[in-house]
PDB file of C-alpha atoms in Angstrom:
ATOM      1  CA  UNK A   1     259.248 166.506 181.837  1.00 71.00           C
ATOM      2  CA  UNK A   2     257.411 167.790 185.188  1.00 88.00           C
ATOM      3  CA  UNK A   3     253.937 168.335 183.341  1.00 95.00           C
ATOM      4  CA  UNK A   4     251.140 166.985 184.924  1.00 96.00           C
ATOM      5  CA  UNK A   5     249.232 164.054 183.418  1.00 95.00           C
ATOM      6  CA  UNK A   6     247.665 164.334 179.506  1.00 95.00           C
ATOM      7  CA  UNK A   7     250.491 167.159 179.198  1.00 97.00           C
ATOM      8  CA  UNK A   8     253.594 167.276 177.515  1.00 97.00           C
ATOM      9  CA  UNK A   9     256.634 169.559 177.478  1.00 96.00           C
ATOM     10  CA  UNK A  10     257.060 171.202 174.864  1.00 97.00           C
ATOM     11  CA  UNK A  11     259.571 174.061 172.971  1.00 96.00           C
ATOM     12  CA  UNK A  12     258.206 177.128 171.769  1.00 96.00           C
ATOM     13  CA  UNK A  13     258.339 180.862 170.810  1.00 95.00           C
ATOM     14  CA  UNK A  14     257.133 182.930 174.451  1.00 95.00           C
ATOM     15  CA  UNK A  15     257.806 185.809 172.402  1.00 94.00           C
ATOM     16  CA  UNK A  16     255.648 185.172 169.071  1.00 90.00           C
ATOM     17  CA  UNK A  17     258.607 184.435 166.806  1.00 90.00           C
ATOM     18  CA  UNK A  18     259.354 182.871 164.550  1.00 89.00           C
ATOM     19  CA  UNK A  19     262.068 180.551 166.316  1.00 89.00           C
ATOM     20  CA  UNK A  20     261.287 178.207 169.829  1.00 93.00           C
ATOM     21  CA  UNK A  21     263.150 179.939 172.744  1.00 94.00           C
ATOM     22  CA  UNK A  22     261.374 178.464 175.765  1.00 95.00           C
ATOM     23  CA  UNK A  23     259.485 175.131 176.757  1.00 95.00           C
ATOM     24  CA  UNK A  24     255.363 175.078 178.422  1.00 97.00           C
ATOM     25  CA  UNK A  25     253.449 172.593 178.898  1.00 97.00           C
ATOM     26  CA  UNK A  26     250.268 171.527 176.216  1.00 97.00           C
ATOM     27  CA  UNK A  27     248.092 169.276 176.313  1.00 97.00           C
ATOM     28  CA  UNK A  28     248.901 165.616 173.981  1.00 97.00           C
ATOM     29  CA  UNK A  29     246.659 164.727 171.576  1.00 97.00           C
ATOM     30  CA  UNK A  30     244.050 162.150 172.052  1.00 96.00           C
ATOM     31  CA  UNK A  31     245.163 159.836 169.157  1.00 97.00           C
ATOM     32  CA  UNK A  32     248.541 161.238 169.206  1.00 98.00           C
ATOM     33  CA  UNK A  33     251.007 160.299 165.995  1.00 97.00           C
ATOM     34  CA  UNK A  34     254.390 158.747 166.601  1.00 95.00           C
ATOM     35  CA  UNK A  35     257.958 159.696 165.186  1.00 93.00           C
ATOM     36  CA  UNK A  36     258.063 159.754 161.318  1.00 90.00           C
ATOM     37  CA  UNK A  37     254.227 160.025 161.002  1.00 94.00           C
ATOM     38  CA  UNK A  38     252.438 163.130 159.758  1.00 95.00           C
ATOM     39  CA  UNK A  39     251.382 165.891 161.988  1.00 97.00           C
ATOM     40  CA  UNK A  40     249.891 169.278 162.283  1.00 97.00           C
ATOM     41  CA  UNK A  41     251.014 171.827 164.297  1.00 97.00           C
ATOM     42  CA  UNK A  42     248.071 174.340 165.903  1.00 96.00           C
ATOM     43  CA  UNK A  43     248.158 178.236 165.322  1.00 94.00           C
ATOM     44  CA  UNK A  44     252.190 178.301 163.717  1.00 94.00           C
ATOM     45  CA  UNK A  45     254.931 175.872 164.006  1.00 93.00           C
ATOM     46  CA  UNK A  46     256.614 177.368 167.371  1.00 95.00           C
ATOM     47  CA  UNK A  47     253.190 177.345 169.388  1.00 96.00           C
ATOM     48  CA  UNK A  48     254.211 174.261 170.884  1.00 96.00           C
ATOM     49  CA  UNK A  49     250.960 172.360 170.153  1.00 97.00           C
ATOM     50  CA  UNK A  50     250.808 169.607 168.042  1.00 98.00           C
ATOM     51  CA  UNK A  51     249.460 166.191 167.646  1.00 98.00           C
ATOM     52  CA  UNK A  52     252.982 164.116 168.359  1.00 98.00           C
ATOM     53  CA  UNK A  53     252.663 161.521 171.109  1.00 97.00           C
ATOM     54  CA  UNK A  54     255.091 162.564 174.116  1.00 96.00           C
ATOM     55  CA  UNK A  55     258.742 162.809 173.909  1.00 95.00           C
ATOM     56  CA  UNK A  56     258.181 164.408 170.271  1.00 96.00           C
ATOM     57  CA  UNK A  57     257.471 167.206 168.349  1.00 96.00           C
ATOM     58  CA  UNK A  58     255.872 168.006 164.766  1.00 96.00           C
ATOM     59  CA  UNK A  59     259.049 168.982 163.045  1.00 92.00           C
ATOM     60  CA  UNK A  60     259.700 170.082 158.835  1.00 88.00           C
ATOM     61  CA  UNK A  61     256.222 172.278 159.232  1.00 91.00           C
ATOM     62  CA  UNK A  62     255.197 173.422 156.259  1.00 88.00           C
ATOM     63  CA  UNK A  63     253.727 177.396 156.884  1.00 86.00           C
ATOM     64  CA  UNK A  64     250.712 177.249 154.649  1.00 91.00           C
ATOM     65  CA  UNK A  65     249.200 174.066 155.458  1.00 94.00           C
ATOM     66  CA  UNK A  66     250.793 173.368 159.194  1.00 95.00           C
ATOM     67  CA  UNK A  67     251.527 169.917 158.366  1.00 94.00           C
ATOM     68  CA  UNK A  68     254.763 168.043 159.251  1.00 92.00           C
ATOM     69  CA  UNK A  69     256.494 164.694 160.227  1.00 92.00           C
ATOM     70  CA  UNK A  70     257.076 163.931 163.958  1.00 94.00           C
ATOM     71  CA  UNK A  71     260.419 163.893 165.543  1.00 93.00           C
ATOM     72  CA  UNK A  72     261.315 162.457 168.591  1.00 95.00           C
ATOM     73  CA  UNK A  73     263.294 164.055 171.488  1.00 95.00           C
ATOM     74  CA  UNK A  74     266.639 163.298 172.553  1.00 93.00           C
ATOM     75  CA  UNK A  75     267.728 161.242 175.540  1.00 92.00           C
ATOM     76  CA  UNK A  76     270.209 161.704 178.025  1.00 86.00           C
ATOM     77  CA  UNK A  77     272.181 165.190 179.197  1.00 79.00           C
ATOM     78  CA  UNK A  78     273.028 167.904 177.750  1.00 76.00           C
ATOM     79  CA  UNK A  79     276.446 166.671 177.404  1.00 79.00           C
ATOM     80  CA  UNK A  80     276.019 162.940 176.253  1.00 83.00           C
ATOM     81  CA  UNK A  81     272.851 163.006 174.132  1.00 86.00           C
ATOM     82  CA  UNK A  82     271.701 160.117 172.115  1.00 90.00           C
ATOM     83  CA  UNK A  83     268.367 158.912 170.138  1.00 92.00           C
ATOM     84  CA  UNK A  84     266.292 156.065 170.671  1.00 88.00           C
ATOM     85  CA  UNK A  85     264.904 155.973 166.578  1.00 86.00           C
ATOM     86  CA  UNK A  86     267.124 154.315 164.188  1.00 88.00           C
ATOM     87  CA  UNK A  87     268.852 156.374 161.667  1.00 90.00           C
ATOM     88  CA  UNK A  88     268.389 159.680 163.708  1.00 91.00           C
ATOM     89  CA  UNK A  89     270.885 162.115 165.210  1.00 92.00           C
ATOM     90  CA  UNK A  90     270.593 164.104 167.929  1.00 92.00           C
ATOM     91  CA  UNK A  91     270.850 167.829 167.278  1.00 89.00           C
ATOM     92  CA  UNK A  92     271.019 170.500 169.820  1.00 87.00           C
ATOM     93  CA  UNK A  93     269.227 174.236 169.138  1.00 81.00           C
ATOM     94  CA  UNK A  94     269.234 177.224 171.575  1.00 79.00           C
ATOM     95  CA  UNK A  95     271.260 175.775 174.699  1.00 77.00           C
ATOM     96  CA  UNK A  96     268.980 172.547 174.830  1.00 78.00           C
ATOM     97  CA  UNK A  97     265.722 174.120 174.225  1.00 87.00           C
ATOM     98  CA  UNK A  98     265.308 172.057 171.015  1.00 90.00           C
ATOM     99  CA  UNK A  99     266.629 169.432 171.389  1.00 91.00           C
ATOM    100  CA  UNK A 100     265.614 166.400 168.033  1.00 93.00           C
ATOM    101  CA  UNK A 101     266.631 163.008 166.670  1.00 94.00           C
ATOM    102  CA  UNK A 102     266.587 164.116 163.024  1.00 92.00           C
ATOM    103  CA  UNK A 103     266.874 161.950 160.060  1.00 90.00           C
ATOM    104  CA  UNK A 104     270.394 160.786 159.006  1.00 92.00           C
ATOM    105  CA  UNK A 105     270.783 161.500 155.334  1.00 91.00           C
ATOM    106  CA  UNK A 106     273.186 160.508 152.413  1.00 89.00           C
ATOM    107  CA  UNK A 107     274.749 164.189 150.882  1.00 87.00           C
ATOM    108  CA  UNK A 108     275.164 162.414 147.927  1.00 87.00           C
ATOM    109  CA  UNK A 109     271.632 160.530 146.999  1.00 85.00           C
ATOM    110  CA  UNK A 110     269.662 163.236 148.907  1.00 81.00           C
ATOM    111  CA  UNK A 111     267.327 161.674 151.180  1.00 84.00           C
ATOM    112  CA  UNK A 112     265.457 163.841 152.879  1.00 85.00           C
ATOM    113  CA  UNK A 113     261.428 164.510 153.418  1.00 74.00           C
ATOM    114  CA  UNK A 114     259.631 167.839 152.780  1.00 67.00           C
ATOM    115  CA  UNK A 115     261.514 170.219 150.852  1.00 72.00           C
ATOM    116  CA  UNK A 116     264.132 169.534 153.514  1.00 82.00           C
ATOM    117  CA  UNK A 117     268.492 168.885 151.932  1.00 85.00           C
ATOM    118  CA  UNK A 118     270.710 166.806 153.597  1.00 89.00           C
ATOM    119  CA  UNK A 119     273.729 168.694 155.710  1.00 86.00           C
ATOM    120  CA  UNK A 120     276.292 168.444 157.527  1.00 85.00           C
ATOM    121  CA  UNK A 121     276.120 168.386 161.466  1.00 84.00           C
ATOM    122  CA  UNK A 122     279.081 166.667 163.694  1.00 77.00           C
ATOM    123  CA  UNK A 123     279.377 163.719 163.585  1.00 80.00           C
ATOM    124  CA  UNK A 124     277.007 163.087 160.390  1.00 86.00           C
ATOM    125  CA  UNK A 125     274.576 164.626 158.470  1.00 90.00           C
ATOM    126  CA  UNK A 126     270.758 165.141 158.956  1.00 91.00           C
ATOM    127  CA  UNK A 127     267.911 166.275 157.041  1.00 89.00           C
ATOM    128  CA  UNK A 128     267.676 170.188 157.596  1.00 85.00           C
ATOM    129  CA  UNK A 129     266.190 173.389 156.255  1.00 79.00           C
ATOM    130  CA  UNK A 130     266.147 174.335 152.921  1.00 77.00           C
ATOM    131  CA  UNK A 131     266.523 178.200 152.930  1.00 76.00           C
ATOM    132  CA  UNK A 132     268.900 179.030 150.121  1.00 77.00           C
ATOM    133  CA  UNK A 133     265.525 180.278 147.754  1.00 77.00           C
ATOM    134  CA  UNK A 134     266.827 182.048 144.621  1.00 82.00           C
ATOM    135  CA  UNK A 135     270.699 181.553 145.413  1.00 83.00           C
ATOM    136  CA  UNK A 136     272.850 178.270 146.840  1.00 87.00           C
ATOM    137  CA  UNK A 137     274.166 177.369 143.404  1.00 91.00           C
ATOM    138  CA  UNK A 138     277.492 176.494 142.799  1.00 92.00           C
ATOM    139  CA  UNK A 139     279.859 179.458 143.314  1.00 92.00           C
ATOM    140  CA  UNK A 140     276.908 181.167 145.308  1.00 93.00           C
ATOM    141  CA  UNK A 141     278.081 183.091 148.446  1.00 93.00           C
ATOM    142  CA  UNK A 142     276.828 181.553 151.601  1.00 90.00           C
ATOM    143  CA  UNK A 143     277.271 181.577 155.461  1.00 85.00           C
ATOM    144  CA  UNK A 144     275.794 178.432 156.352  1.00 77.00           C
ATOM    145  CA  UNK A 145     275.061 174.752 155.171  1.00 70.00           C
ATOM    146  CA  UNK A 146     271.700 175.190 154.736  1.00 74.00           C
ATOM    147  CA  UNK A 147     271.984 178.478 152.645  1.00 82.00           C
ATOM    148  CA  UNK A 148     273.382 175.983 149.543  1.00 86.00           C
ATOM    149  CA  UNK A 149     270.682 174.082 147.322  1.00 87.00           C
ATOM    150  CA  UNK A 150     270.470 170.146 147.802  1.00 85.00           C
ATOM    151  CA  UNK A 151     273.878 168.565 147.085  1.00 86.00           C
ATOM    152  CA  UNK A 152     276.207 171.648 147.605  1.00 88.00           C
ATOM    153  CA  UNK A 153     277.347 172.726 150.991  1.00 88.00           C
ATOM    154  CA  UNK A 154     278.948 176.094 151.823  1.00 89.00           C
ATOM    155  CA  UNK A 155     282.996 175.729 151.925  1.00 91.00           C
ATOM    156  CA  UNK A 156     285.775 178.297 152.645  1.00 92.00           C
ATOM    157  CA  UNK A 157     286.562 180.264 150.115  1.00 92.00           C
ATOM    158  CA  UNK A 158     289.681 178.515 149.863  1.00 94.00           C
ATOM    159  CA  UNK A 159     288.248 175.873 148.476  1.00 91.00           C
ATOM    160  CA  UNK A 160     286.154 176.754 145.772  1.00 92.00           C
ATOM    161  CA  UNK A 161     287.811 178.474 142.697  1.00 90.00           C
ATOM    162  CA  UNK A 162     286.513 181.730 142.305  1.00 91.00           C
ATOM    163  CA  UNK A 163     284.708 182.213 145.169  1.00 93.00           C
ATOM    164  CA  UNK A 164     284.935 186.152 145.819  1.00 91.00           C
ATOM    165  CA  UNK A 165     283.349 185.896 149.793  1.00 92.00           C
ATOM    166  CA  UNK A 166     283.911 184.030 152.955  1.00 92.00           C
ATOM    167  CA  UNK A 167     282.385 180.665 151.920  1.00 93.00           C
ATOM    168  CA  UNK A 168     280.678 179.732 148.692  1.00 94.00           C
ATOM    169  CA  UNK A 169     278.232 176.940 147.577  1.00 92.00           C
ATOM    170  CA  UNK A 170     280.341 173.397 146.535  1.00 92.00           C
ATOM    171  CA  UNK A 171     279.135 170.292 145.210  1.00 90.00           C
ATOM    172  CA  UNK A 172     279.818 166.986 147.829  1.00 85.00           C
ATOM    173  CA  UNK A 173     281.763 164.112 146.090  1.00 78.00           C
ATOM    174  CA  UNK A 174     282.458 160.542 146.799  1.00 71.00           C
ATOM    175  CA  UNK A 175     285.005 159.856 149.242  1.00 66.00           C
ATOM    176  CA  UNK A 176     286.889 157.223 147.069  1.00 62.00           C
ATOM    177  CA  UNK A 177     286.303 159.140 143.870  1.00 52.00           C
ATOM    178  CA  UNK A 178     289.582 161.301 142.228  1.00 52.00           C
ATOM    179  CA  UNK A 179     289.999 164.562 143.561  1.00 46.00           C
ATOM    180  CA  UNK A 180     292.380 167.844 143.654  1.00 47.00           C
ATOM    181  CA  UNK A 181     293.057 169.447 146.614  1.00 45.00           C
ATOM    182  CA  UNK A 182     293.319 172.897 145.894  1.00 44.00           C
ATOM    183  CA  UNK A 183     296.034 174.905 147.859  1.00 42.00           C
TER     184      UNK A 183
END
C-alpha cells in the first residue's frame, strides 16, 4: 500500500465493469467500519470506494441498495497468503488483484450472510456468490460451484446419475454418513 496518508488501496473496475481488474487509491472514510460490519459502497460495487477502514473492502454488495459487509485483505505474498480474522480464508481473484479473507462456512448447515451459499475453495469452503437464479437444482447442469443453489455443488458428471452435461448440481453429505460410490 504506497498511498499517501487518509488513502487506501483499493481494487476496482478501470474499465467500468462489472468485475475489479486494477487497484487506485481512494480516500478512507472518516468513521470507517471494520471487517464483518456493514458498509456501502459509492457509485457500484467495483468503484473502489467504500466506507471499510484500511486493509479492507465492502464485499457481498447488494446492487440496489449498495450495502455490504466488510472484508479484510489478505497478508503475506502472493504465494503464502494468510488472514489475520478468525474463521476467514484467503481467496485469490484476477492474479492478486482481489485478494479477501472470506468467511469459512459449513456446506452442510449453510452459514453464510447476504444471499451468499457456502462453496468449496482449496483448502475449505467460504461464503461466495449466489448466481445459479432459476436453475442449480439437483440434476441441474452447471460449470461452477457457485452456479448450484445453497447445499448442492456442481460434480462431474460421473457422479451424479443422470446427469446429461459436463457437471451437474449434487447435494453435499456428511462425511461419516453411508454412501455409494458410483463407478
Amino acid at each position: 500500500d504506497d498511498c499517501p496518508d487518509g488513502q487506501k488501496c483499493m481494487p476496482w473496475a478501470n474499465d467500468g465493469g462489472t468485475w475489479w481488474n486494477a487497484t487506485k487509491c481512494t480516500p478512507i472514510d472518516p468513521s470507517p467500519r471494520k471487517p464483518g460490519e456493514a458498509c456501502t459502497v459509492v457509485g457500484s460495487a467495483t468503484s473502489g470506494v467504500d466506507d471499510c477502514e484500511e486493509g479492507s473492502m465492502c464485499w457481498y454488495v447488494d446492487g440496489e441498495t449498495l450495502e455490504g459487509i466488510c472484508v479484510g485483505f489478505c497478508d503475506g505474498s502472493f504465494e503464502s497468503s494468510t488472514c489475520a480474522e478468525p474463521n476467514t480464508q484467503c481467496v485469490l481473484y484476477e492474479n492478486g488483484v482481489l485478494n479477501l479473507c472470506l468467511p469459512s462456512c459449513n456446506p452442510l448447515v449453510q452459514d453464510c450472510p447476504n444471499e451468499t451459499e457456502c462453496q468449496p475453495q482449496w483448502p475449505g469452503f467460504i461464503c461466495g456468490w449466489d448466481e445459479s437464479g432459476d436453475w442449480g437444482v439437483f440434476g441441474d447442469p452447471c460449470e461452477h460451484a457457485y452456479r448450484c443453489d445453497p447445499g448442492l455443488v456442481c460434480l462431474d458428471s460421473k457422479y451424479v446419475p443422470g446427469c446429461q452435461a459436463g457437471g451437474c448440481c449434487s447435494p453435499f453429505c456428511e462425511l461419516d454418513a453411508e454412501y455409494t460410490t458410483i463407478p
